[in-house]
């Protein structure tokens, strides 16, 4: 087993109980602190380890890098070094943070600069994202939406169990957690009307998703088989794919969602690596009918990641509205990537592929307001007593993700976004 995920590892850095960031996690992010330029950091407990500083001080000399790739406003260059360097870097950071290692710990002066309290840093978008794809990989979600949008047809369309349905999203409007989300305007067709109206969306929603980040590209004209998909994926983040349901239901025929999804998507700041996640692999749902050969895979390719969604109104405390899990996904990320590239599409470092809304079988595991309130017919009551059919101005949506196995718990932190009124 990879030593960096061993449950026996302990760090000299204080890790509060229940922390998302023990020494077994070591996720990467881009942070800003004081007057320093943006740089790569690793989350450890309630601190951020400044890799640009460690490099400058020689702590990372054994990586034999030609330049300080950690002094950067995105992870792309570091990711581009390749998997061998991801491993070297992870091993070295793990080593420096271990209880028995005194190299950094004993140097009080360096320590002050190397470990920054998380509460004092500003997290930035960790990637330069060229392209963003959104899948539709949860059978429960696709079934629920099918029932609501096509009440007289089959809930699942005939292609759904044969290929991971997806569409090309908008990369330019992916924002970091904490960025306010302005209610979008657009065309909608009110029920019973025969001409559309224009105005702020009335049915603003979140979508609970996880997204993976491309760590190694492929040439145009080639494809990535399921057996190699893992070596092309760097890590994962929580992904809130904000959606305007009233705009969506009017515009989506025949080419799929457009303005209803392109105004914003929010991601969590810490990229949890596939190395850190390896202990949390699990079986996915049985795929029946059998898939075509290029989508076949062996072994456990799903991930057991617990997901939570909270809504916090302007006055109230946060209310837990959904508990789901990434393991419910019918199509795993290896299949998503294999399918994405089977026609010869080239993926590039920093591209993001989101799972689609992750819903489970139980009503409290539905990953969107659309499903939780069944298109507004069953409103949710928040802790402050107010009701919600969809999101209101002033609401903050908070999504959290974490994995637990035995004594080890690693987490993704959270992705938050507050709805502000249309202008
Ligand atoms: Mn989506």
Coordinates of C-alpha atoms in Angstrom, one line a residue, residues 55-387:
X55 CA 10.8 25.2 -2.8
X56 CA 12.7 28.5 -2.3
X57 CA 14.2 27.3 1.0
X58 CA 15.4 24.1 -0.5
X59 CA 13.0 21.7 1.2
X60 CA 11.9 20.3 -2.2
X61 CA 15.4 20.0 -3.7
X62 CA 15.1 16.3 -4.1
X63 CA 12.3 16.8 -6.6
X64 CA 15.0 18.1 -9.1
X65 CA 12.7 20.7 -10.6
X66 CA 14.2 23.3 -12.9
X67 CA 11.9 26.1 -11.7
X68 CA 9.5 27.0 -8.9
X69 CA 6.3 25.7 -10.4
X70 CA 4.6 26.2 -7.1
X71 CA 4.8 30.0 -7.5
X72 CA 1.9 30.0 -9.9
X73 CA -1.7 31.2 -10.1
X74 CA -2.9 27.8 -11.2
X75 CA -2.0 24.1 -10.7
X76 CA -1.8 23.5 -14.4
X77 CA 2.0 23.7 -14.7
X78 CA 2.6 21.5 -11.7
X79 CA 0.0 18.9 -13.0
X80 CA 1.8 19.1 -16.4
X81 CA 5.0 17.7 -14.9
X82 CA 3.3 14.3 -14.9
X83 CA 2.4 11.6 -12.5
X84 CA 5.9 10.7 -11.5
X85 CA 6.3 14.3 -10.1
X86 CA 2.9 14.2 -8.4
X87 CA 4.1 11.1 -6.5
X88 CA 7.5 12.6 -5.7
X89 CA 5.9 15.8 -4.4
X90 CA 3.2 14.0 -2.4
X91 CA 5.8 11.7 -0.8
X92 CA 8.1 14.5 0.1
X93 CA 5.3 16.7 1.7
X94 CA 4.0 13.7 3.6
X95 CA 7.5 13.0 4.9
X96 CA 8.1 16.6 5.9
X97 CA 4.8 16.6 7.9
X98 CA 5.3 13.3 9.7
X99 CA 5.6 13.3 13.5
X100 CA 9.1 11.9 13.4
X101 CA 10.5 14.4 10.8
X102 CA 12.2 17.5 12.3
X103 CA 13.5 19.2 9.1
X104 CA 10.8 21.9 8.9
X105 CA 9.3 21.4 12.4
X106 CA 12.6 22.3 14.1
X107 CA 13.3 25.4 12.0
X108 CA 11.1 27.9 13.9
X109 CA 11.8 30.8 11.5
X110 CA 10.9 28.9 8.3
X111 CA 7.9 27.3 10.0
X112 CA 6.4 30.7 10.5
X113 CA 6.3 31.4 6.8
X114 CA 5.7 27.8 5.6
X115 CA 2.5 27.2 7.6
X116 CA -0.1 29.8 7.3
X117 CA -3.4 29.7 9.2
X118 CA -6.1 28.7 6.7
X119 CA -8.4 31.4 8.1
X120 CA -6.0 34.1 7.0
X121 CA -5.7 33.1 3.3
X122 CA -7.8 33.8 0.3
X123 CA -8.4 30.7 -1.9
X124 CA -8.4 31.2 -5.6
X125 CA -9.7 29.2 -8.5
X126 CA -7.1 26.3 -8.5
X127 CA -7.0 25.7 -12.3
X128 CA -6.9 27.3 -15.6
X129 CA -9.9 25.5 -17.0
X130 CA -10.0 25.2 -20.8
X131 CA -13.0 23.0 -21.2
X132 CA -15.8 21.8 -18.9
X133 CA -18.1 18.8 -19.6
X134 CA -21.1 17.9 -17.6
X135 CA -22.3 14.3 -17.5
X136 CA -25.6 12.9 -16.4
X137 CA -24.4 9.8 -14.6
X138 CA -26.9 9.3 -11.8
X139 CA -29.7 7.0 -12.8
X140 CA -31.9 8.2 -9.9
X141 CA -31.4 11.8 -11.0
X142 CA -32.0 11.1 -14.7
X143 CA -35.1 9.1 -13.8
X144 CA -36.5 11.8 -11.5
X145 CA -35.9 14.6 -14.1
X146 CA -37.4 12.4 -16.9
X147 CA -40.6 11.8 -14.8
X148 CA -41.0 15.6 -14.3
X149 CA -40.0 16.9 -17.8
X150 CA -41.6 14.1 -19.8
X151 CA -44.6 12.9 -17.6
X152 CA -46.1 10.9 -20.5
X153 CA -42.9 9.2 -21.8
X154 CA -40.4 6.8 -20.4
X155 CA -38.4 8.3 -17.5
X156 CA -35.1 7.1 -18.9
X157 CA -34.5 7.6 -22.6
X158 CA -33.4 4.5 -24.6
X159 CA -29.7 5.6 -24.8
X160 CA -29.2 6.2 -21.1
X161 CA -28.0 2.8 -20.0
X162 CA -25.8 2.4 -23.1
X163 CA -23.7 5.5 -22.9
X164 CA -22.8 8.2 -20.3
X165 CA -24.9 11.1 -21.5
X166 CA -23.2 14.5 -21.3
X167 CA -23.0 17.9 -22.8
X168 CA -20.2 20.5 -23.2
X169 CA -20.6 23.2 -20.5
X170 CA -19.2 26.6 -20.1
X171 CA -15.7 26.9 -18.5
X172 CA -15.5 30.7 -18.3
X173 CA -18.2 31.0 -15.6
X174 CA -16.7 28.4 -13.2
X175 CA -16.0 30.2 -10.0
X176 CA -14.3 29.5 -6.7
X177 CA -16.3 28.8 -3.5
X178 CA -17.6 31.9 -1.9
X179 CA -18.2 33.8 -5.1
X180 CA -21.8 35.4 -5.0
X181 CA -24.1 34.0 -7.6
X182 CA -26.3 36.5 -9.4
X183 CA -29.8 35.2 -10.3
X184 CA -29.9 34.8 -14.0
X185 CA -32.4 36.3 -16.4
X186 CA -33.8 34.7 -19.4
X187 CA -36.8 33.4 -21.4
X188 CA -39.4 31.2 -19.8
X189 CA -42.7 29.8 -20.9
X190 CA -45.2 30.2 -18.0
X191 CA -47.5 27.2 -17.5
X192 CA -50.6 27.6 -19.7
X193 CA -49.1 30.6 -21.7
X194 CA -48.5 30.4 -25.4
X195 CA -45.7 33.1 -25.7
X196 CA -42.6 33.3 -23.6
X197 CA -41.8 36.0 -21.1
X198 CA -38.4 37.6 -20.1
X199 CA -37.2 38.2 -16.5
X200 CA -35.2 36.8 -13.6
X201 CA -35.4 33.0 -13.2
X202 CA -38.0 32.0 -10.6
X203 CA -36.8 28.4 -10.3
X204 CA -33.2 28.8 -9.4
X205 CA -31.6 25.6 -8.2
X206 CA -28.3 23.9 -7.2
X207 CA -26.9 20.6 -8.5
X208 CA -24.8 18.5 -6.2
X209 CA -22.0 17.1 -8.3
X210 CA -18.4 15.9 -8.0
X211 CA -15.9 16.7 -10.8
X212 CA -12.7 15.2 -11.9
X213 CA -9.7 17.1 -13.3
X214 CA -7.7 16.0 -16.3
X215 CA -4.1 15.5 -15.3
X216 CA -2.8 14.2 -18.6
X217 CA -4.2 14.9 -22.0
X218 CA -4.5 12.9 -25.2
X219 CA -3.7 13.7 -28.8
X220 CA -6.7 14.5 -31.0
X221 CA -7.7 11.4 -32.9
X222 CA -6.7 9.1 -30.0
X223 CA -8.9 7.9 -27.2
X224 CA -8.4 6.9 -23.5
X225 CA -9.4 3.4 -22.7
X226 CA -11.1 2.6 -19.3
X227 CA -7.9 0.7 -18.3
X228 CA -5.8 3.9 -18.6
X229 CA -8.3 6.5 -17.5
X230 CA -7.0 6.6 -14.0
X231 CA -3.6 7.8 -15.1
X232 CA -5.2 10.7 -16.9
X233 CA -7.0 12.0 -13.8
X234 CA -5.3 14.3 -11.2
X235 CA -8.0 14.7 -8.6
X236 CA -11.5 15.8 -7.7
X237 CA -13.5 18.7 -6.3
X238 CA -17.0 19.4 -5.2
X239 CA -19.0 21.0 -8.0
X240 CA -22.2 23.0 -7.7
X241 CA -23.7 23.3 -11.1
X242 CA -26.2 26.1 -10.6
X243 CA -29.3 25.7 -12.8
X244 CA -32.4 27.8 -13.7
X245 CA -35.1 25.2 -14.2
X246 CA -37.7 27.5 -15.8
X247 CA -35.2 28.6 -18.4
X248 CA -34.1 25.0 -18.9
X249 CA -37.5 23.5 -19.5
X250 CA -38.2 26.0 -22.2
X251 CA -34.9 26.1 -24.0
X252 CA -33.5 22.5 -23.7
X253 CA -35.2 21.1 -26.8
X254 CA -33.5 19.8 -29.0
X255 CA -29.9 20.5 -28.1
X256 CA -29.9 20.4 -24.3
X257 CA -29.5 23.1 -21.7
X258 CA -27.8 26.4 -22.6
X259 CA -28.4 29.7 -20.7
X260 CA -30.0 27.7 -17.8
X261 CA -26.6 26.3 -16.9
X262 CA -24.0 28.7 -18.3
X263 CA -24.2 31.6 -15.9
X264 CA -22.2 30.0 -13.1
X265 CA -20.8 26.8 -11.6
X266 CA -18.9 26.8 -8.3
X267 CA -16.1 24.5 -7.2
X268 CA -14.4 23.8 -3.9
X269 CA -10.9 25.2 -3.5
X270 CA -9.0 22.0 -2.6
X271 CA -8.2 19.4 -5.2
X272 CA -8.2 16.0 -3.5
X273 CA -5.9 13.8 -5.5
X274 CA -6.8 10.3 -6.8
X275 CA -3.8 9.1 -4.7
X276 CA -5.5 10.3 -1.5
X277 CA -8.8 8.7 -2.6
X278 CA -7.5 5.3 -3.5
X279 CA -8.6 3.8 -0.1
X280 CA -12.2 4.8 -0.8
X281 CA -12.8 3.0 -4.0
X282 CA -15.9 0.8 -4.0
X283 CA -18.2 -1.1 -6.3
X284 CA -20.8 0.8 -8.4
X285 CA -24.3 -0.2 -9.3
X286 CA -24.7 -3.3 -11.5
X287 CA -24.8 -2.2 -15.2
X288 CA -27.6 -4.1 -17.0
X289 CA -27.8 -4.4 -20.0
X290 CA -24.1 -5.0 -20.4
X291 CA -22.2 -2.1 -21.9
X292 CA -20.3 -2.1 -25.2
X293 CA -16.7 -3.3 -25.0
X294 CA -15.1 0.2 -25.0
X295 CA -17.1 1.0 -21.8
X296 CA -16.2 -2.3 -19.9
X297 CA -14.0 -2.0 -16.9
X298 CA -12.6 -4.2 -14.1
X299 CA -12.4 -3.7 -10.4
X300 CA -13.9 -1.1 -8.1
X301 CA -14.1 2.2 -10.0
X302 CA -16.7 4.1 -7.9
X303 CA -15.8 6.2 -4.9
X304 CA -17.4 6.2 -1.5
X305 CA -17.7 9.9 -0.8
X306 CA -20.4 11.2 1.5
X307 CA -22.1 14.3 0.2
X308 CA -24.2 16.9 2.1
X309 CA -26.1 20.0 1.0
X310 CA -27.1 22.8 3.4
X311 CA -29.2 25.9 2.7
X312 CA -28.7 28.9 4.9
X313 CA -31.2 31.8 4.7
X314 CA -30.2 35.4 5.4
X315 CA -31.5 35.1 9.0
X316 CA -31.3 31.4 9.8
X317 CA -28.7 28.8 10.6
X318 CA -27.8 26.2 7.9
X319 CA -30.4 23.4 7.3
X320 CA -29.2 20.0 6.0
X321 CA -31.4 19.3 3.0
X322 CA -29.7 16.5 1.2
X323 CA -27.4 13.5 2.1
X324 CA -26.0 11.6 -0.9
X325 CA -23.0 9.6 -2.0
X326 CA -20.7 9.5 -5.1
X327 CA -20.9 5.7 -5.1
X328 CA -24.5 5.9 -6.4
X329 CA -23.3 7.0 -9.8
X330 CA -24.2 4.5 -12.5
X331 CA -21.4 5.5 -14.8
X332 CA -18.0 5.7 -13.2
X333 CA -15.3 8.3 -14.1
X334 CA -13.3 5.8 -16.1
X335 CA -16.2 5.2 -18.3
X336 CA -17.0 8.9 -18.6
X337 CA -13.5 9.6 -19.8
X338 CA -13.4 6.6 -22.2
X339 CA -16.7 7.7 -23.7
X340 CA -15.7 11.4 -23.9
X341 CA -12.6 10.5 -26.0
X342 CA -13.8 7.5 -28.0
X343 CA -14.5 9.6 -31.0
X344 CA -11.0 11.2 -30.9
X345 CA -11.7 14.2 -28.7
X346 CA -8.5 15.6 -27.1
X347 CA -8.6 16.3 -23.4
X348 CA -6.2 18.9 -21.9
X349 CA -4.7 19.4 -18.5
X350 CA -7.0 21.4 -16.3
X351 CA -10.2 20.3 -18.1
X352 CA -13.1 19.5 -15.8
X353 CA -15.6 16.8 -16.1
X354 CA -18.5 16.9 -13.7
X355 CA -20.7 13.9 -12.8
X356 CA -24.1 15.4 -13.2
X357 CA -26.4 15.7 -10.2
X358 CA -25.8 12.8 -7.7
X359 CA -29.1 11.6 -6.3
X360 CA -29.7 8.4 -4.4
X361 CA -32.8 6.3 -4.1
X362 CA -34.2 7.9 -1.0
X363 CA -36.0 11.3 -1.3
X364 CA -33.6 12.9 1.2
X365 CA -30.7 12.0 -1.1
X366 CA -31.9 13.9 -4.1
X367 CA -29.2 16.3 -5.2
X368 CA -31.3 19.3 -6.4
X369 CA -34.2 21.4 -5.3
X370 CA -36.1 20.3 -8.4
X371 CA -36.1 16.7 -7.1
X372 CA -36.2 17.5 -3.3
X373 CA -39.4 19.6 -3.7
X374 CA -40.6 17.6 -6.7
X375 CA -40.7 20.7 -8.9
X376 CA -42.0 22.9 -6.1
X377 CA -45.0 20.6 -5.2
X378 CA -43.4 19.5 -1.8
X379 CA -41.7 22.6 -0.3
X380 CA -38.8 22.1 2.2
X381 CA -39.0 23.8 5.6
X382 CA -35.8 25.4 6.8
X383 CA -34.7 25.5 10.4
X384 CA -35.8 29.2 10.6
X385 CA -39.4 28.1 9.7
X386 CA -39.4 29.5 6.2
X387 CA -40.3 27.3 3.2

